[in-house]
């Protein structure tokens, strides 16, 4: 069963939607356990895609950092091995 307001999945004994708080109407006997066709599917939300359409242009390159401001390179640690017993 799904919330009629937001489409969230509901437990079999739910009286309110846990996501939006909408009261849950009791299911009629034999009603299919499906989302209504007019419920928006949040997986199909394309608002972010519509806000920034592809223009075919490359983004501007960032300027290289000043090497004097860069942190010093990190040297890899050299493992220190203990000599085998009896070899020293």
Coordinates of N, CA and C in Angstrom, one line a residue:
X1 N 0.9 -1.2 0.0 CA 0.0 0.0 0.0 C 0.9 1.2 0.0
X2 N 0.5 2.3 -0.7 CA 1.3 3.5 -0.8 C 0.4 4.7 -0.4
X3 N 1.1 5.8 0.1 CA 0.5 7.0 0.5 C -0.1 7.7 -0.8
X4 N -1.4 8.1 -0.6 CA -2.0 8.8 -1.8 C -1.4 10.2 -2.0
X5 N -0.8 10.8 -0.9 CA -0.3 12.2 -1.0 C 1.1 12.2 -1.6
X6 N 2.0 11.4 -1.1 CA 3.4 11.5 -1.5 C 4.0 10.2 -2.2
X7 N 3.2 9.1 -2.1 CA 3.6 7.9 -2.8 C 4.5 7.0 -2.0
X8 N 4.8 7.3 -0.7 CA 5.7 6.5 0.1 C 5.0 5.2 0.4
X9 N 5.9 4.2 0.6 CA 5.3 2.9 1.0 C 4.8 2.9 2.4
X10 N 3.7 2.2 2.6 CA 3.1 2.2 3.9 C 3.0 0.7 4.5
X11 N 3.1 0.6 5.8 CA 3.0 -0.7 6.4 C 1.5 -1.2 6.3
X12 N 1.3 -2.5 6.5 CA -0.1 -3.0 6.4 C -1.0 -2.4 7.5
X13 N -0.5 -1.9 8.6 CA -1.4 -1.4 9.7 C -1.2 0.1 9.8
X14 N -0.6 0.8 8.9 CA -0.3 2.2 9.0 C -1.6 3.0 9.0
X15 N -1.7 4.0 9.9 CA -2.8 4.9 10.0 C -2.5 6.3 9.4
X16 N -1.1 6.6 9.4 CA -0.6 7.8 8.9 C 0.6 7.5 8.1
X17 N 0.9 8.4 7.1 CA 2.1 8.2 6.3 C 3.3 8.7 7.2
X18 N 4.4 7.9 7.2 CA 5.6 8.2 8.0 C 6.4 9.4 7.3
X19 N 6.2 9.6 6.0 CA 6.9 10.7 5.4 C 6.2 12.0 5.4
X20 N 4.9 12.1 5.0 CA 4.2 13.4 5.0 C 3.2 13.5 6.0
X21 N 2.8 12.5 6.8 CA 1.8 12.6 7.8 C 0.3 12.5 7.3
X22 N 0.1 12.3 6.1 CA -1.2 12.1 5.5 C -1.9 11.0 6.2
X23 N -3.2 11.2 6.7 CA -4.0 10.0 7.2 C -4.2 9.0 6.1
X24 N -4.1 7.7 6.5 CA -4.3 6.7 5.5 C -5.7 6.2 5.6
X25 N -6.3 6.1 4.4 CA -7.7 5.6 4.3 C -7.6 4.1 4.4
X26 N -8.5 3.5 5.1 CA -8.5 2.0 5.1 C -8.7 1.4 3.7
X27 N -7.9 0.4 3.4 CA -8.0 -0.2 2.1 C -9.3 -1.0 2.0
X28 N -9.9 -0.9 0.9 CA -11.1 -1.7 0.7 C -10.7 -3.2 0.4
X29 N -11.6 -4.1 0.7 CA -11.3 -5.5 0.5 C -11.1 -5.8 -0.9
X30 N -10.0 -6.4 -1.3 CA -9.7 -6.8 -2.6 C -9.1 -5.7 -3.5
X31 N -8.7 -4.6 -2.8 CA -8.1 -3.5 -3.6 C -6.7 -3.8 -3.9
X32 N -6.2 -3.5 -5.1 CA -4.8 -3.9 -5.5 C -3.9 -3.0 -4.7
X33 N -2.7 -3.6 -4.3 CA -1.7 -2.9 -3.6 C -0.7 -2.2 -4.5
X34 N -1.2 -1.2 -5.2 CA -0.3 -0.5 -6.2 C -0.4 1.0 -6.0
X35 N 0.5 1.7 -6.6 CA 0.5 3.2 -6.6 C -0.6 3.6 -7.6
X36 N -1.3 4.7 -7.3 CA -2.2 5.2 -8.3 C -1.4 5.7 -9.5
X37 N -2.0 5.7 -10.6 CA -1.3 6.1 -11.9 C -1.0 7.6 -11.8
X38 N -1.7 8.4 -11.1 CA -1.4 9.9 -11.1 C -0.4 10.3 -10.0
X39 N 0.1 9.3 -9.3 CA 1.2 9.6 -8.3 C 2.5 9.9 -8.9
X40 N 3.1 11.0 -8.7 CA 4.4 11.3 -9.3 C 5.5 10.3 -8.8
X41 N 6.3 9.8 -9.7 CA 7.3 8.9 -9.3 C 8.6 9.7 -9.1
X42 N 9.1 9.7 -7.8 CA 10.3 10.5 -7.5 C 11.5 10.1 -8.3
X43 N 11.6 8.9 -8.8 CA 12.7 8.5 -9.6 C 12.8 9.2 -11.0
X44 N 11.7 9.8 -11.4 CA 11.6 10.5 -12.7 C 11.8 12.0 -12.6
X45 N 12.2 12.4 -11.4 CA 12.4 13.9 -11.2 C 13.5 14.4 -12.1
X46 N 13.2 15.3 -13.0 CA 14.2 15.8 -13.9 C 14.4 17.3 -13.7
X47 N 14.0 17.9 -12.6 CA 14.2 19.3 -12.4 C 15.6 19.7 -12.5
X48 N 16.5 19.0 -11.9 CA 17.9 19.4 -11.9 C 18.5 19.4 -13.3
X49 N 18.0 18.4 -14.1 CA 18.5 18.3 -15.5 C 18.0 19.5 -16.3
X50 N 16.7 19.9 -16.0 CA 16.1 21.0 -16.8 C 16.8 22.3 -16.4
X51 N 17.3 22.5 -15.2 CA 17.9 23.7 -14.7 C 19.2 24.0 -15.4
X52 N 19.9 23.0 -15.8 CA 21.2 23.3 -16.5 C 21.3 22.5 -17.8
X53 N 20.7 23.0 -18.8 CA 20.8 22.2 -20.1 C 22.2 22.3 -20.6
X54 N 22.5 21.2 -21.4 CA 23.8 21.1 -22.0 C 23.9 22.1 -23.1
X55 N 25.0 22.9 -23.1 CA 25.1 23.9 -24.2 C 26.2 23.5 -25.2
X56 N 26.9 22.5 -25.0 CA 27.9 22.0 -25.9 C 29.2 22.7 -25.7
X57 N 29.3 23.6 -24.7 CA 30.6 24.3 -24.4 C 31.3 23.6 -23.3
X58 N 32.6 23.6 -23.4 CA 33.5 23.1 -22.3 C 33.5 24.1 -21.1
X59 N 33.5 23.6 -19.9 CA 33.6 24.6 -18.8 C 35.0 25.2 -18.8
X60 N 35.1 26.5 -18.3 CA 36.4 27.1 -18.3 C 37.4 26.4 -17.4
X61 N 38.6 26.3 -17.8 CA 39.7 25.7 -17.1 C 40.0 26.5 -15.9
X62 N 40.3 25.8 -14.8 CA 40.8 26.5 -13.6 C 42.3 26.9 -13.7
X63 N 42.6 27.9 -13.2 CA 44.0 28.4 -13.2 C 44.9 27.4 -12.4
X64 N 46.1 27.1 -12.8 CA 46.9 26.2 -12.0 C 47.3 26.9 -10.7
X65 N 47.4 26.2 -9.7 CA 47.8 26.7 -8.4 C 49.3 27.2 -8.4
X66 N 49.5 28.1 -7.6 CA 50.9 28.6 -7.4 C 51.7 27.5 -6.7
X67 N 52.8 27.0 -7.3 CA 53.5 25.9 -6.7 C 54.1 26.3 -5.3
X68 N 54.3 27.5 -5.1 CA 54.8 27.9 -3.8 C 53.8 27.7 -2.7
X69 N 52.5 27.7 -3.0 CA 51.5 27.6 -2.0 C 51.1 26.1 -1.9
X70 N 51.5 25.2 -2.7 CA 51.2 23.8 -2.7 C 51.8 23.2 -1.5
X71 N 51.2 22.2 -0.8 CA 51.8 21.5 0.3 C 52.9 20.6 -0.2
X72 N 53.9 20.4 0.7 CA 55.0 19.5 0.2 C 54.5 18.1 -0.1
X73 N 55.2 17.4 -1.1 CA 54.8 16.1 -1.4 C 54.9 15.1 -0.2
X74 N 54.1 14.2 -0.2 CA 54.1 13.2 0.9 C 55.0 12.0 0.4
X75 N 56.0 11.7 1.3 CA 56.9 10.6 1.0 C 56.3 9.3 1.5
X76 N 56.4 8.2 0.7 CA 55.8 7.0 1.2 C 56.6 6.5 2.4
X77 N 56.0 5.8 3.3 CA 56.6 5.3 4.4 C 57.4 4.0 4.0
X78 N 58.6 3.9 4.5 CA 59.4 2.7 4.3 C 59.2 1.8 5.5
X79 N 58.8 0.6 5.3 CA 58.5 -0.3 6.4 C 59.9 -0.7 7.1
X80 N 59.9 -0.8 8.4 CA 61.1 -1.2 9.1 C 60.8 -2.6 9.5
X81 N 61.7 -3.5 9.1 CA 61.6 -4.9 9.4 C 62.5 -5.3 10.5
X82 N 62.0 -6.0 11.5 CA 62.9 -6.5 12.5 C 63.7 -7.7 12.0
X83 N 65.0 -7.7 12.4 CA 65.8 -8.9 11.9 C 65.3 -10.2 12.5
X84 N 65.5 -11.2 11.8 CA 65.0 -12.5 12.2 C 65.8 -12.9 13.5
X85 N 65.1 -13.6 14.4 CA 65.8 -14.0 15.6 C 67.0 -14.9 15.3
X86 N 68.1 -14.7 16.0 CA 69.3 -15.5 15.8 C 70.2 -15.0 14.7
X87 N 69.8 -14.0 13.9 CA 70.6 -13.6 12.8 C 71.5 -12.4 13.2
X88 N 71.3 -11.8 14.3 CA 72.1 -10.7 14.7 C 73.2 -11.0 15.7

